[in-house]
Every structure is written in C-alpha cells, then in structure tokens.
Amino acid sequence: MIDAETPRPGPEPLVLTDLDADPRRISDVRVVLSRWLSAGAVEPDRVPDVVLAVYEAMANVVEHAYTSSSHRGVFDLRAEHTADSGRLEIAVRDHGTWSSSEPGPLRGRGLPLIETLTDDVTVTSAAAGTEVIMRWDRADAVGVRGAQSSRDLVD
C-alpha cells in the first residue's frame, strides 16, 4: 500500500508492497518515488532519470506479468539509498508469469532504456515472478560514471 507520508531517504528504505499492477496506479507510485528521491537520495538532476527507469520496470509488470492470469496482479517496490557510498538500489518485483507481447516498432525498448539509465541492472525470472534490480553507484552525484541522462538520449 502507498502511505500518505513518504519516508525520508537514508537509513529508511522506501518499501511499497501489494501495489496494483494497473497503469493508473504505477503513476501514483512514480509520484511517491519521486518525492522520496527528491528528499535527498539523489541529486535533483538525476531524479527524472531514476524515475523513468523505474517506471519502465513497472510498465513491464503491467504489460507482461499478468496478461494470462485472471487474478489481481500486484507488485512490490523497494528503494534503498546508502548514504556512505551514495549507492541507490531499487527493485521492482511481480508475482506473475512472463507473457510476450505482439512485436511492433514501439516494443522492446523498455529494458534497453533501463540499462542505459542505470549503472547496473539485473533481471531474474522464476516461477514465482520476475524481479528487476536497478543500481546507481553514485546516485547522489551528477555526471559520474555509468548511467546516461535521458536528456543525452534525445540530443
């Protein structure tokens, strides 16, 4: 569930569980994540890129995890920032079964976008669901190694 009070970054991770895998709900989660990040976990210039990468992972849950299921689809999100190292790790985990979409010119770009915007990404699929773990090594610093800015992708 999403609490009205967004926890402060640092020692307290942001943990959201049993979130509806619905396009309207992932927009709400994006707002909560953005507030948590903006409270100090990352530099303001990096917030949109982190939120975009996480949004893509959540959109994959909506589109792929529960299409062949009749039960309510849910997912979990966990975000943790380690102040000493500046490392940010965000995991999105569903409890569904992967289902491919029809191929098309606008398909298949989510994971490459996530890979571009993060320093590291791990995708693990199992019978109990899929987990995408995204990492930024120095999320509290602008212009450091690894992840590109979404602005760089457009220029």
PDB file of C-alpha atoms in Angstrom, residues 19-74:
ATOM      1  CA  LEU A  19       0.647  -2.491  -5.416  1.00  0.00           C
ATOM      2  CA  ASP A  20      -1.958  -2.961  -8.134  1.00  0.00           C
ATOM      3  CA  ALA A  21      -0.371  -3.739 -11.489  1.00  0.00           C
ATOM      4  CA  ASP A  22      -2.516  -1.120 -13.193  1.00  0.00           C
ATOM      5  CA  PRO A  23      -1.363   1.814 -15.361  1.00  0.00           C
ATOM      6  CA  ARG A  24      -3.167   4.346 -13.155  1.00  0.00           C
ATOM      7  CA  ARG A  25      -1.540   3.006 -10.004  1.00  0.00           C
ATOM      8  CA  ILE A  26       2.013   2.997 -11.356  1.00  0.00           C
ATOM      9  CA  SER A  27       1.643   6.725 -11.979  1.00  0.00           C
ATOM     10  CA  ASP A  28       0.869   7.148  -8.266  1.00  0.00           C
ATOM     11  CA  VAL A  29       3.923   5.070  -7.358  1.00  0.00           C
ATOM     12  CA  ARG A  30       6.053   7.234  -9.643  1.00  0.00           C
ATOM     13  CA  VAL A  31       4.992  10.320  -7.652  1.00  0.00           C
ATOM     14  CA  VAL A  32       5.800   8.687  -4.298  1.00  0.00           C
ATOM     15  CA  LEU A  33       9.200   7.517  -5.577  1.00  0.00           C
ATOM     16  CA  SER A  34       9.985  10.954  -6.965  1.00  0.00           C
ATOM     17  CA  ARG A  35       9.230  12.562  -3.590  1.00  0.00           C
ATOM     18  CA  TRP A  36      11.411  10.037  -1.769  1.00  0.00           C
ATOM     19  CA  LEU A  37      14.291  10.580  -4.182  1.00  0.00           C
ATOM     20  CA  SER A  38      13.901  14.368  -4.113  1.00  0.00           C
ATOM     21  CA  ALA A  39      14.099  14.385  -0.332  1.00  0.00           C
ATOM     22  CA  GLY A  40      17.817  13.750  -0.655  1.00  0.00           C
ATOM     23  CA  ALA A  41      18.641  10.307  -2.050  1.00  0.00           C
ATOM     24  CA  VAL A  42      19.840  11.702  -5.384  1.00  0.00           C
ATOM     25  CA  GLU A  43      20.806  14.989  -6.938  1.00  0.00           C
ATOM     26  CA  PRO A  44      17.773  16.820  -8.352  1.00  0.00           C
ATOM     27  CA  ASP A  45      19.086  16.476 -11.925  1.00  0.00           C
ATOM     28  CA  ARG A  46      19.106  12.678 -11.631  1.00  0.00           C
ATOM     29  CA  VAL A  47      15.600  12.227 -10.198  1.00  0.00           C
ATOM     30  CA  PRO A  48      13.800  12.174 -13.594  1.00  0.00           C
ATOM     31  CA  ASP A  49      16.174   9.536 -14.972  1.00  0.00           C
ATOM     32  CA  VAL A  50      15.816   7.250 -11.957  1.00  0.00           C
ATOM     33  CA  VAL A  51      12.041   7.647 -12.015  1.00  0.00           C
ATOM     34  CA  LEU A  52      11.938   6.904 -15.768  1.00  0.00           C
ATOM     35  CA  ALA A  53      13.956   3.696 -15.362  1.00  0.00           C
ATOM     36  CA  VAL A  54      11.730   2.504 -12.504  1.00  0.00           C
ATOM     37  CA  TYR A  55       8.587   3.481 -14.397  1.00  0.00           C
ATOM     38  CA  GLU A  56       9.715   1.318 -17.332  1.00  0.00           C
ATOM     39  CA  ALA A  57      10.185  -1.649 -14.978  1.00  0.00           C
ATOM     40  CA  MET A  58       6.707  -1.086 -13.532  1.00  0.00           C
ATOM     41  CA  ALA A  59       5.200  -0.742 -17.017  1.00  0.00           C
ATOM     42  CA  ASN A  60       6.694  -4.134 -17.886  1.00  0.00           C
ATOM     43  CA  VAL A  61       4.882  -5.614 -14.882  1.00  0.00           C
ATOM     44  CA  VAL A  62       1.580  -4.166 -16.106  1.00  0.00           C
ATOM     45  CA  GLU A  63       2.109  -5.306 -19.681  1.00  0.00           C
ATOM     46  CA  HIS A  64       3.764  -8.688 -19.269  1.00  0.00           C
ATOM     47  CA  ALA A  65       3.309 -10.257 -15.824  1.00  0.00           C
ATOM     48  CA  TYR A  66      -0.414 -10.869 -15.529  1.00  0.00           C
ATOM     49  CA  THR A  67      -1.842 -10.995 -19.053  1.00  0.00           C
ATOM     50  CA  SER A  68      -2.533 -14.729 -18.873  1.00  0.00           C
ATOM     51  CA  SER A  69      -3.943 -14.622 -15.349  1.00  0.00           C
ATOM     52  CA  SER A  70      -7.442 -13.969 -14.087  1.00  0.00           C
ATOM     53  CA  HIS A  71      -6.337 -12.933 -10.580  1.00  0.00           C
ATOM     54  CA  ARG A  72      -5.437  -9.438  -9.432  1.00  0.00           C
ATOM     55  CA  GLY A  73      -1.885  -8.576 -10.387  1.00  0.00           C
ATOM     56  CA  VAL A  74       0.354  -6.952  -7.792  1.00  0.00           C
TER      57      VAL A  74
END
